[in-house]
Structures are given as structure tokens and as C-alpha cells.
Coordinates of C-alpha atoms and ligand atoms in Angstrom, one line a residue:
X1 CA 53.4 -21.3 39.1
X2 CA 56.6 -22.2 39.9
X3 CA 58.2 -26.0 40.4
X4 CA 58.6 -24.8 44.3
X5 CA 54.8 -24.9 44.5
X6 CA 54.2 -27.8 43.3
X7 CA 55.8 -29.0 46.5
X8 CA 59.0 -30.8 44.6
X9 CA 62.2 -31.2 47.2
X10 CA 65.3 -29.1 46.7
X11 CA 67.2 -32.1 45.0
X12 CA 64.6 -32.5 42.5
X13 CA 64.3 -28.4 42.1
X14 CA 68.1 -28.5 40.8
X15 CA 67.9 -31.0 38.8
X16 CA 65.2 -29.2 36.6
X17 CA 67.1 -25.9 37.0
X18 CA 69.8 -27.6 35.7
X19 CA 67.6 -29.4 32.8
X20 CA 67.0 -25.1 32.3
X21 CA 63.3 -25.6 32.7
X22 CA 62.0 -22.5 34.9
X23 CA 58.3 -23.3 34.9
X24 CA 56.0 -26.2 34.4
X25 CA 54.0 -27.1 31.5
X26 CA 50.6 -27.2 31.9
X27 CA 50.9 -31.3 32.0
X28 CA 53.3 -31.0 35.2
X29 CA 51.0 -28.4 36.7
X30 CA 48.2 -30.6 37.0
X31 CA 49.7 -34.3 37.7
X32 CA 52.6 -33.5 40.1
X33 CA 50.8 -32.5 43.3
X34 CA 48.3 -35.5 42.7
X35 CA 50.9 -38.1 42.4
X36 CA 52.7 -36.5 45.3
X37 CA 49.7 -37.7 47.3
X38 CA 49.8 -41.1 46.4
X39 CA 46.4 -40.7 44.2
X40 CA 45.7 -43.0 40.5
X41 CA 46.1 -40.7 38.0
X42 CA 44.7 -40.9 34.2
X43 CA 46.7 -38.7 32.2
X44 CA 45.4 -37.7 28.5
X45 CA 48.4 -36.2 27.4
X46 CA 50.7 -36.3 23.8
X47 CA 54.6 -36.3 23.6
X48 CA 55.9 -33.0 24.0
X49 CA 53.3 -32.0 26.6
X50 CA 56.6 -32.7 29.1
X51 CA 54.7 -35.5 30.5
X52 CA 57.6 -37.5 30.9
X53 CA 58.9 -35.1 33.6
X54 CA 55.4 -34.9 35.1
X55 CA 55.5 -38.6 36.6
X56 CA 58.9 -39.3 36.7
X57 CA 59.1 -36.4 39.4
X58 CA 56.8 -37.0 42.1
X59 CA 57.5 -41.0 41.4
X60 CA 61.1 -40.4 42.3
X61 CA 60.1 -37.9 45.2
X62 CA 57.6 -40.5 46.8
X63 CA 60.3 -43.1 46.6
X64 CA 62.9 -40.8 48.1
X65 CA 60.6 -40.2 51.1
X66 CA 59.6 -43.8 51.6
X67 CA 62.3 -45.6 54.0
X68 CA 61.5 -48.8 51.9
X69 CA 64.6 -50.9 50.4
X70 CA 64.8 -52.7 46.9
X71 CA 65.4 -56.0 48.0
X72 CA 67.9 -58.5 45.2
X73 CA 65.5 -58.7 42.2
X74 CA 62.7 -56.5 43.0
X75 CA 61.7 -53.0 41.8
X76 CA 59.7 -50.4 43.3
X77 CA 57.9 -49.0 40.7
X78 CA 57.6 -50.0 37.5
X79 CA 57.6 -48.0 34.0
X80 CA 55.9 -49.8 31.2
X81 CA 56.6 -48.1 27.7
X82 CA 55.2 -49.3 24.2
X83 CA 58.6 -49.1 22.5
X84 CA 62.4 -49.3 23.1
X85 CA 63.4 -46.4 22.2
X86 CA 60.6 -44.8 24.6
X87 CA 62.1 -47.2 27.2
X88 CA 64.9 -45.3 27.0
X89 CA 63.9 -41.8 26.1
X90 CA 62.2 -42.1 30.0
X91 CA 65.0 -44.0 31.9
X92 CA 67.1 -41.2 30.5
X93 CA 65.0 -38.3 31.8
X94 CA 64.9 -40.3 35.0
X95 CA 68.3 -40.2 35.3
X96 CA 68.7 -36.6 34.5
X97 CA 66.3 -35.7 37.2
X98 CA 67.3 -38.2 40.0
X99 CA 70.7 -38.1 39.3
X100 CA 71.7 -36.9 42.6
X101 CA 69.2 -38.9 44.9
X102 CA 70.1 -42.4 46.3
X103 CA 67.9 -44.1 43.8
X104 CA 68.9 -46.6 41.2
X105 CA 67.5 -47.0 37.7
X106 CA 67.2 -49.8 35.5
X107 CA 66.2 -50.2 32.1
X108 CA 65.3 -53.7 29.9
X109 CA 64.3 -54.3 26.4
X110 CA 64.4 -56.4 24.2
X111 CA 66.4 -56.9 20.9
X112 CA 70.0 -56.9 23.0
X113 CA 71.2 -59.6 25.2
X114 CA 69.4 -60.6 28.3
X115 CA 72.3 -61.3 30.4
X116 CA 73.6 -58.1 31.0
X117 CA 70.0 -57.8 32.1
X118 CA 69.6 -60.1 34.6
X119 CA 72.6 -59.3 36.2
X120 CA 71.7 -55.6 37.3
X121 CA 68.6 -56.5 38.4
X122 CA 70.2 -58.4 40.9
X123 CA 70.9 -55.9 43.4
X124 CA 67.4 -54.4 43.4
X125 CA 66.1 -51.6 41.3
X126 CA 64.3 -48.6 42.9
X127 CA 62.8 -47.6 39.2
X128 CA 62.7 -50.0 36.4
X129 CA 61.5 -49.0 33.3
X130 CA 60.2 -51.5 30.7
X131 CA 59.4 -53.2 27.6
X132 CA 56.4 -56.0 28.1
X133 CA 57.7 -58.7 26.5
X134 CA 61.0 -58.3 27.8
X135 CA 59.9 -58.0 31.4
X136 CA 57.9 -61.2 31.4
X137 CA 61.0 -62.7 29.9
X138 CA 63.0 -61.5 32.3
X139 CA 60.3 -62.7 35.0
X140 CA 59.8 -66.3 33.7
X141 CA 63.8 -66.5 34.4
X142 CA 63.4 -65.4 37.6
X143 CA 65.1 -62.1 37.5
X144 CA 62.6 -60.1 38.2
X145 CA 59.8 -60.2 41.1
X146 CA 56.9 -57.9 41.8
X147 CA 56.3 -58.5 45.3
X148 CA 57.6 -54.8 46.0
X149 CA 56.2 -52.8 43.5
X150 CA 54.8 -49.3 44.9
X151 CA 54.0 -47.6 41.7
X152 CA 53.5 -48.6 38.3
X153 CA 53.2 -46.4 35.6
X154 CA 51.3 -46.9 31.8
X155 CA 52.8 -44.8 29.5
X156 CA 52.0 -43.9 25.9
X157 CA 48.8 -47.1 26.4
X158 CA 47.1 -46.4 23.4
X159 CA 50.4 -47.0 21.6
X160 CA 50.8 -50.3 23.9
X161 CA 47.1 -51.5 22.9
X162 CA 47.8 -50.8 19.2
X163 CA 51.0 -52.7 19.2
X164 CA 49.0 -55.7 20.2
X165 CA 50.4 -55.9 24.1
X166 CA 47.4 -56.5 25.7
X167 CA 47.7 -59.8 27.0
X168 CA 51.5 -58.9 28.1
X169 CA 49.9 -55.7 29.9
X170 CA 46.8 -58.2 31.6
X171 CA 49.6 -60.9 32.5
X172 CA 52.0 -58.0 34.3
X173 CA 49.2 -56.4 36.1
X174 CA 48.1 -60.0 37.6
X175 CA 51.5 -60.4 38.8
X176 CA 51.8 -56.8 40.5
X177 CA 50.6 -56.8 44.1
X178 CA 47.5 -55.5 44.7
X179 CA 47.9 -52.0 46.6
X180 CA 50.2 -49.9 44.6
X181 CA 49.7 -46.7 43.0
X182 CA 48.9 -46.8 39.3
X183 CA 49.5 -44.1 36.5
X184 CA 47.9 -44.2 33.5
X185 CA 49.6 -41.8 30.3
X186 CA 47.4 -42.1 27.0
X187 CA 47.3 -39.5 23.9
X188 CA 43.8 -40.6 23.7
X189 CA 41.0 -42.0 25.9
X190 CA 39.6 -44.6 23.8
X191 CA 37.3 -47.3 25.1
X192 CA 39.6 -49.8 25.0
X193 CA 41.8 -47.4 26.9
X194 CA 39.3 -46.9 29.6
X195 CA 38.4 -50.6 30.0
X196 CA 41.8 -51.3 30.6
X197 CA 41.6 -48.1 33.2
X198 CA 38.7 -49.7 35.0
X199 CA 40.2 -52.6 35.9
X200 CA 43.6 -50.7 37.0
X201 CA 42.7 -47.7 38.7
X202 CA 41.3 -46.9 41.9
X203 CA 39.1 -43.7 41.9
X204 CA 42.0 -41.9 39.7
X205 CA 42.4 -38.3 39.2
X206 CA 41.3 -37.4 35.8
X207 CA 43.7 -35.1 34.2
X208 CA 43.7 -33.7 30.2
X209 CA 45.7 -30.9 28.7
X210 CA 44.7 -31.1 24.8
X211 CA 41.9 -32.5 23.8
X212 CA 42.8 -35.6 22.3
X213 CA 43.4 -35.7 19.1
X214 CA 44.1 -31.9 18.4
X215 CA 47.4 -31.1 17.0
X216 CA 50.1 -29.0 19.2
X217 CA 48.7 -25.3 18.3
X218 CA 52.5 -24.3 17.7
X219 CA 52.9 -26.5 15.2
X220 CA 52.8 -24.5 11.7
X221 CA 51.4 -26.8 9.3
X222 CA 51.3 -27.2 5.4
X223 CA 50.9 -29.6 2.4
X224 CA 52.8 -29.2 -1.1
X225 CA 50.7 -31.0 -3.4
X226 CA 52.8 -32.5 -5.7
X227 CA 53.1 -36.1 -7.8
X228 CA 54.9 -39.3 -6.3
X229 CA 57.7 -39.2 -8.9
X230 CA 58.7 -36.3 -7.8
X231 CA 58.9 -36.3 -4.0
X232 CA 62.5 -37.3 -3.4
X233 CA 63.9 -34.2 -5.8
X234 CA 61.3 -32.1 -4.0
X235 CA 62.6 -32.8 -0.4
X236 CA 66.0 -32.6 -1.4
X237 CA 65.4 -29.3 -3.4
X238 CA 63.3 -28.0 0.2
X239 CA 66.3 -29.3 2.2
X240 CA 69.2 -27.7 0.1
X241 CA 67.0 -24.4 -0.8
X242 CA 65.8 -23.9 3.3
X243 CA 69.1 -24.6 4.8
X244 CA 67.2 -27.2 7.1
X245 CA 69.3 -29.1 9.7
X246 CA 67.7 -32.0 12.0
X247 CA 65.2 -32.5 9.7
X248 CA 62.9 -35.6 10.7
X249 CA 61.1 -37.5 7.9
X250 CA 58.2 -40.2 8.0
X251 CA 58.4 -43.0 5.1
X252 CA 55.5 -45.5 5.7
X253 CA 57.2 -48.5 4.8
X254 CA 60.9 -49.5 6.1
X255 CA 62.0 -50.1 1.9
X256 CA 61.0 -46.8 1.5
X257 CA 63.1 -45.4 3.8
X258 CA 66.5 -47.0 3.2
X259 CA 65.7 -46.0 -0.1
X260 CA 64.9 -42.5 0.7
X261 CA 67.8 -42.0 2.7
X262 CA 70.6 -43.5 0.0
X263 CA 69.1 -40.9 -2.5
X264 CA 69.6 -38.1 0.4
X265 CA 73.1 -39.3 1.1
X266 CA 74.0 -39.8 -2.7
X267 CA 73.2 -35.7 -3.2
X268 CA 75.4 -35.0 -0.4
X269 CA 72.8 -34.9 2.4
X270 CA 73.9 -36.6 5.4
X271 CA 71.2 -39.1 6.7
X272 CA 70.8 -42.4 8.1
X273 CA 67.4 -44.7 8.5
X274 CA 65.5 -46.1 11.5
X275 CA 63.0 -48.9 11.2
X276 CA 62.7 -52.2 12.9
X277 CA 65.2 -53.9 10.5
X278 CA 67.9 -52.2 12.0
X279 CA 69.5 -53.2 15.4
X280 CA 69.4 -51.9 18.6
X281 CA 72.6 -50.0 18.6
X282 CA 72.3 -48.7 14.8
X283 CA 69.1 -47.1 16.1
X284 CA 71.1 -45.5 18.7
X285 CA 73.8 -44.3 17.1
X286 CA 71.7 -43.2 14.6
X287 CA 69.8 -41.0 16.8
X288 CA 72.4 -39.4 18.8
X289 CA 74.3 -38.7 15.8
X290 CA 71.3 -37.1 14.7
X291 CA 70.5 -35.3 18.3
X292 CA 74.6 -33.9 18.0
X293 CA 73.6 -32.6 14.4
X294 CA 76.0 -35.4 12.7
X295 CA 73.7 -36.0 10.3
X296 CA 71.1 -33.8 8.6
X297 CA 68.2 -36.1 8.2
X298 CA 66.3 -39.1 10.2
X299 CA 64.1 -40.9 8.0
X300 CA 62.2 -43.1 10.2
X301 CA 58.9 -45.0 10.5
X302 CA 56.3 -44.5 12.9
X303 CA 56.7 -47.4 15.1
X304 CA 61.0 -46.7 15.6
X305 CA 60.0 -43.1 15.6
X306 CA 57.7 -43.5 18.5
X307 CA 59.2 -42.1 21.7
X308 CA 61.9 -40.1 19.7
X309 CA 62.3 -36.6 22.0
X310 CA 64.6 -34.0 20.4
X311 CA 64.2 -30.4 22.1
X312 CA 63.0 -27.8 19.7
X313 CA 63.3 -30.2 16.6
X314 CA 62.7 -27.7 14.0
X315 CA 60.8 -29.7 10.8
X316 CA 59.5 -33.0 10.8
X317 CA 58.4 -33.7 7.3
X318 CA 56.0 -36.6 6.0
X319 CA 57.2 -38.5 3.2
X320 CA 54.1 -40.4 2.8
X321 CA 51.0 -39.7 4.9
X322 CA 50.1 -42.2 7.4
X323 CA 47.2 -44.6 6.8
X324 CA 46.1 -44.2 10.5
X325 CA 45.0 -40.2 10.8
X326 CA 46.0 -40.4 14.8
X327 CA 50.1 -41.4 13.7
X328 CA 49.8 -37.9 11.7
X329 CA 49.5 -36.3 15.3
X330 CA 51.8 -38.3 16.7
X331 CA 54.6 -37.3 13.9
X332 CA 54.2 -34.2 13.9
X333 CA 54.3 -34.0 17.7
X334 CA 58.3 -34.2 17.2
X335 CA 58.4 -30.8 16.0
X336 CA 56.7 -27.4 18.5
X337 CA 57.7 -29.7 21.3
X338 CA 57.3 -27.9 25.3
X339 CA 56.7 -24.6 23.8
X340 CA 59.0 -24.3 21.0
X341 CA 57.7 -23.5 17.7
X342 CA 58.1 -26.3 14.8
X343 CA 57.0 -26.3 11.2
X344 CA 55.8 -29.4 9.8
X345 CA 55.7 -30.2 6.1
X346 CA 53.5 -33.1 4.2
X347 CA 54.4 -34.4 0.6
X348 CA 50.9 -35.1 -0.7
X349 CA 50.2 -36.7 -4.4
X350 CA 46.2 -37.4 -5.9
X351 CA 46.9 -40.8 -4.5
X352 CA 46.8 -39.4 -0.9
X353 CA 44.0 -37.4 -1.3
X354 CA 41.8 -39.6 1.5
X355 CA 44.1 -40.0 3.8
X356 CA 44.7 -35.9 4.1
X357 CA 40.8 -35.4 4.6
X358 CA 41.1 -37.8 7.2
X359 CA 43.8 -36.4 8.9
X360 CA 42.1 -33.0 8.3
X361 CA 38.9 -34.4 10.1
X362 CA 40.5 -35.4 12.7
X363 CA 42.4 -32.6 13.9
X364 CA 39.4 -30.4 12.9
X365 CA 42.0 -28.0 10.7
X366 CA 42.0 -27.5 7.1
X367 CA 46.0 -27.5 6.4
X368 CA 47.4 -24.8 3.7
X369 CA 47.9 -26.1 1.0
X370 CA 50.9 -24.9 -1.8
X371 CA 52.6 -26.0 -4.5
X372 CA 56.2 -25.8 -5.7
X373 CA 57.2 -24.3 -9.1
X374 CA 59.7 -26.2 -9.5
X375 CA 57.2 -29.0 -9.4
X376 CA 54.1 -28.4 -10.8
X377 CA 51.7 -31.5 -9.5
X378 CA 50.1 -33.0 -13.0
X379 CA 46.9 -33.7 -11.3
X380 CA 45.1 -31.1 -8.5
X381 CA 43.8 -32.8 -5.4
X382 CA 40.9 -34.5 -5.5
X383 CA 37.9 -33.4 -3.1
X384 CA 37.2 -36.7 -1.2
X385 CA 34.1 -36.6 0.9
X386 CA 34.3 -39.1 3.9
X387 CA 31.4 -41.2 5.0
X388 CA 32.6 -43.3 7.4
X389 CA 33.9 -42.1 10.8
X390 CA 37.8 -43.2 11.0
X391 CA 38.9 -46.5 11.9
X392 CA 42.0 -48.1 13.8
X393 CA 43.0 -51.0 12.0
X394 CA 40.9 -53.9 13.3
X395 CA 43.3 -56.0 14.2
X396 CA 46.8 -55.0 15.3
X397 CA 49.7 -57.0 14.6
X398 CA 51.0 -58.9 17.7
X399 CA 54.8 -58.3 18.2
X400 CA 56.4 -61.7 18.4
X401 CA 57.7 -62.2 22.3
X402 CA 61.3 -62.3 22.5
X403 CA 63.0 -65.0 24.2
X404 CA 66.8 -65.0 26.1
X405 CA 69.2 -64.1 23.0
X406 CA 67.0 -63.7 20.6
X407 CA 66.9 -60.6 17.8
X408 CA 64.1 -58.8 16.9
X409 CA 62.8 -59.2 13.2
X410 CA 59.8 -57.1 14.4
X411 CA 58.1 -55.3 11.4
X412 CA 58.0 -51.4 12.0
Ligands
AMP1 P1 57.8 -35.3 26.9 O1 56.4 -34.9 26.6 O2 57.8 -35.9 28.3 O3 58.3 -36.2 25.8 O4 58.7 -34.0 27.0 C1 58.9 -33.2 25.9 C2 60.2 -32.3 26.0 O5 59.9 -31.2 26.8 C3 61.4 -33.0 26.5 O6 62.5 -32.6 25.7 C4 61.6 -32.4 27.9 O7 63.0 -32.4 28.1 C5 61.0 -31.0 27.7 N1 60.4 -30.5 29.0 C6 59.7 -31.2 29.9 N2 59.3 -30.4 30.9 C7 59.8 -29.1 30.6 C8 59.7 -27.9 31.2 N3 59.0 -27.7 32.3 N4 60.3 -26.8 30.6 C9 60.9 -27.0 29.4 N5 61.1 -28.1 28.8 C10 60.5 -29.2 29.3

């Protein structure tokens, strides 16, 4: 299967060539040719599947073949993403493959001045892709309509429901009009998921790659047991000992990360932190100094993480386990990512004993488990047997809505 039989026009075809991607994933296979003919997709699929690619190319093909105009302040289709950095992890593969047609792209989010905002979305946008909260901002000022909207696409909306966005999602879609074509991305298909899908989608294609909730197969996986006190020498011993470069770590709290990475940088290890403390344009840097190999380490959280894409990102290792099993997959979906092989390394003391059965039962693997002589663990793992079947946190914390000028203090 080729990109050519999928029915994708000649501009498109050399974009990807030049992206170097000769064949589709399995992802692109399925949801191109639907979306091509103007059919509601539902999409289970994880970051790295190359789902990104999968909408953004028959969204901008369908546009390109539509005679339709933006008009001053409208959009044509519309990308809704749970995070910033996801915000701009799309519009930048939009970009890359609709470089060369006579689209325009916009992108808004919150956390940096509105202004600058408002005033490119004057002359019409073909594809805008968004933040919620920002977007109604940016609506309540008048900057934006949705009178023209052709296409709207979901992506990452378990991530959007978890965040607590909801009501911003229910608000946007009662503002869009009502014939469009709607695209739904998820990791998972929970209930709440396909409520929300009920209400949106008309007689939608449904379309799954990996069962949900299954780590990527290429992923290598394994666990040093080990006690607390003595994770940071033991990462830093892995990190000196292995030679690893672009190594991405998970801290569970954003303390824990700045203090993490000043311990890295005081042994010499380049690194830098990303959490929601940490502006808009720290993140960034931080991230493409990390993407050019300026710095050795990311330590991150899983929120500011979220939407991350680094091609062949070769070990992402967790710091602390996640209290949520489903943010393990998500972590480690950094690392293996469109075919590339990835090795992914957890730090587990006693303490975390039930959160690695639950991760375990979730993904349906037992993960090897070894230790390191230079740090014998004082206490051996305890055997945990579950009872319950794993929860999402009842209630998710509502990001606070952003108004003109204002910074986030989100918590990540
Ligand atoms: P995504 O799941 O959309 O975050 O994409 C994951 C990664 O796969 C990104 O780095 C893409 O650039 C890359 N990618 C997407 N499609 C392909 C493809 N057909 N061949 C090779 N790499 C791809």
C-alpha cells in the first residue's frame, strides 16, 4: 500500500516524500480514504500510531479541492487539541505537509498574549488549530466565528475529557454549524468518550489500530526495583554507564522535577524541566533544544509531556510511576514511535508496588523485572493482589479559563 492508493494529490505525495515516509502506518491506511469522502470518522488510535498525518492529510486535500474561501475571521475546519504543546506539535505537521498548497494555518493557545492572536485571524484561516479555552476567548472577543466551519477534528478526547474541558468542548460544538464533517481521535473508547461521540457524529466510520490500552509492541519494557533514596544516583549511573542521549524522564510532581533535573545538571548532565510552572516559550526552547540534542535529558510531567513527538526517541524512563495506569501507556508511547524501536525504563521502590500491578493489568504484560548491583533494593517487591477494577480519578481538575493577557498558573 502505497500513499498513491490512498488517492492523496501529487502536492501532498511530495510533501510526505519529503517528510521521508514511503508507506503508511496502519492508522493512515484505514482513515485517509474515508475522510477523503467526506465520512465522520472515530479513530481509536495512541500517539505514535502517525495519526496526526492521518487527518491532517485528507483535511487539507478536501479543503484544497473545495472552491470555498475563508472569509476575515472565519476558519474552515477546526483542530481541537487537549494541550498546547499538542496544539502545536499538529499545526507543525500541518504545515510540513501543506506547505506548498494555497492554504493558511493558524494556531492559538493560551498562556501567550492574545493580540498577536486576534490579528491573524483576521484574514481568515483555512485550518485553525486549537486550545478550548483559548478559542472561546478568542470567540467572546469576536475574533473568531464558526459560521464556515467544514470540518472539525477531536483529537487526543479522552485526554480533553480528563483535563476537565467538557463544558468548553459542549459550548464549541453548539457554536459550530450544523453540517460539517466531524473527526473524532481517542487512545481509548470510554463511555464518556462515546457519549460525547453520539451526540457529534453522524453514522461515523469506526476505525481501531491497537486495542486500546495495549502498549506499542516495539516498545522493550523493564523495571529496576530499587529504593526511593536511591533513584536519582541510579538514573544518573544508567545515563553515564549507557551512553544515553535524548533521554525523556516522567517525575509525577512538577517539585520533583526541577529537583531532578538540578541534580542531573550538577553531575554534568545537561537537562532542563517542563511542567506547567514554566512559560510558554521555556517549554519551547526547552524542547527543541532537546529535539537538536542540546541537552541530554527532558524531565517532564505528564500533562506538559502530552503531545511531545520526537522521531525515534530512544528511552523514555519513569521516574515515578504514574498513579493513573492509562498515563504509563501514554509515557511510554514517546519511545518505539511509527515503527522505530524504543526501550523504556521504570524506577520502581516497595512503595510503588500497586501502582505497577496496575499498570501490569492493564496492558495485560508482566514487565521484566531487574535489579542493579550497584543498588541493591533493601526491600523485594511486594506481591499486591488487586480487587478493584482501575479507576480514573473521579473528578478531574478543571483548568482555569484564561482570559485576554492573562498567564497560566495551571498545575501540570
Ligand atoms: P503521531 O502519532 O501523529 O504523533 O505521529 C508519530 C510520528 O510518526 C511522528 O513523528 C510522525 O512524523 C511520524 N510518522 C507519521 N506518519 C509516518 C509514516 N507514514 N512513515 C514514517 N513516519 C511517520
Amino acid at each position: 500500500m502505497t500513499f498513491a492508493h490512498l488517492g492523496l494529490i501529487p502536492t501532498l505525495l511530495n510533501a510526505l516524500e519529503k517528510q521521508g515516509y514511503s508507506t503508511p502506518t496502519p492508522i493512515q491506511e484505514k482513515v485517509i480514504r474515508p475522510i477523503l469522502e467526506g465520512k465522520d470518522v472515530m479513530a481509536a488510535a495512541q500517539t505514535g500510531t502517525g495519526k496526526t498525518a492521518g487527518f491532517s492529510l485528507p483535511l487539507l486535500q478536501r479543503l484544497t479541492k473545495s472552491a470555498n474561501k475563508a472569509r476575515p475571521n472565519c476558519a474552515r475546519a477546526l483542530v481541537l487539541t487537549p494541550t498546547r504543546e499538542l496544539a502545536a506539535q499538529v499545526a507543525q505537521s500541518v504545515e510540513n505537509y501543506g506547505g506548498e498548497l494555497k492554504l493558511n494555518y493558524n494556531l492559538v493557545f493560551g498562556g501567550v498574549k492574545i493580540n498577536p492572536q486576534m490579528m491573524k485571524l483576521r484574514r481568515g484561516t483555512d485550518v485553525l488549530i486549537a486550545t478550548p479555552g483559548r478559542l472561546l476567548d478568542l470567540h467572546q472577543q469576536n475574533a473568531i466565528r464558526f459560521e464556515q466551519i467544514e470540518i472539525l477534528v477531536l483529537d487526543e478526547a479522552d485526554r480533553m475529557l480528563d483535563m476537565g474541558f467538557i463544558k468548553d468542548i459542549k459550548r464549541i460544538l453548539a457554536l459550530l454549524p450544523k453540517t460539517r464533517q466531524n473527526l473524532l481521535f481517542s487512545a481509548t473508547f470510554s463511555e464518556d468518550i462515546r457519549s460525547l461521540a453520539r451526540g457529534l457524529l453522524n453514522d461515523p466510520v469506526e476505525i481501531s489500530v491497537t486495542p486500546p490500552n495495549t502498549t506499542v509492541e516495539r516498545i522493550d519494557q523493564l523495571v529496576y526495583t530499587l529504593d526511593k533514596t536511591s533513584k536519582t544516583k541510579a538514573l544518573i549511573h544508567l545515563i553515564q554507564q549507557e551512553k544515553w542521549f535524548q533521554v525523556l524522564v516522567f517525575c509525577r510532581t512538577k517539585h520533583g522535577a526541577n529537583r531532578l533535573t538540578t541534580q542531573l545538571n550538577k553531575k554534568g548532565i545537561t537537562a532542563a524541566a517542563i511542567h506547567g510552572n514554566k512559560s510558554q516559550n521555556v517549554r519551547t526552547r526547552a524542547l527543541a533544544d532537546f529535539k537538536a540534542d542540546k541537552i541530554q535529558v527532558l524531565v517532564a510531567t505528564d500533562i506538559a509531556a502530552r503531545g511531545i513527538d520526537i522521531v525515534q526517541l530512544p528511552h523514555v524512563v519513569n521516574f515515578d510511576l504514574p498513579h493513573v495506569a492509562e498515563d504509563y501507556v501514554h509515557r511510554i508511547g514517546r519511545t518505539g514511535r511509527a515503527g522505530k524501536s524504543g526501550l523504556a525504563i521504570s524506577l520502581v521502590s516497595a512503595d510503588e508496588a500497586k501502582q505497577l500491578a496496575s499498570i501490569e493489568r492493564l496492558i495485560n504484560l508482566k514487565i521484566e523485572k531487574k535489579t542493579l548491583d550497584a543498588f541493591p533494593a533493601s526491600q523485594a517487591l511486594p506481591d499486591v493482589k488487586l480487587k478493584t477494577k482501575p479507576k480514573r480519578p473521579k473528578k478531574p481538575r478543571k483548568p482555569k479559563r484564561l482570559r485576554a493577557g492573562e498567564h497560566v498558573k495551571r498545575s501540570m
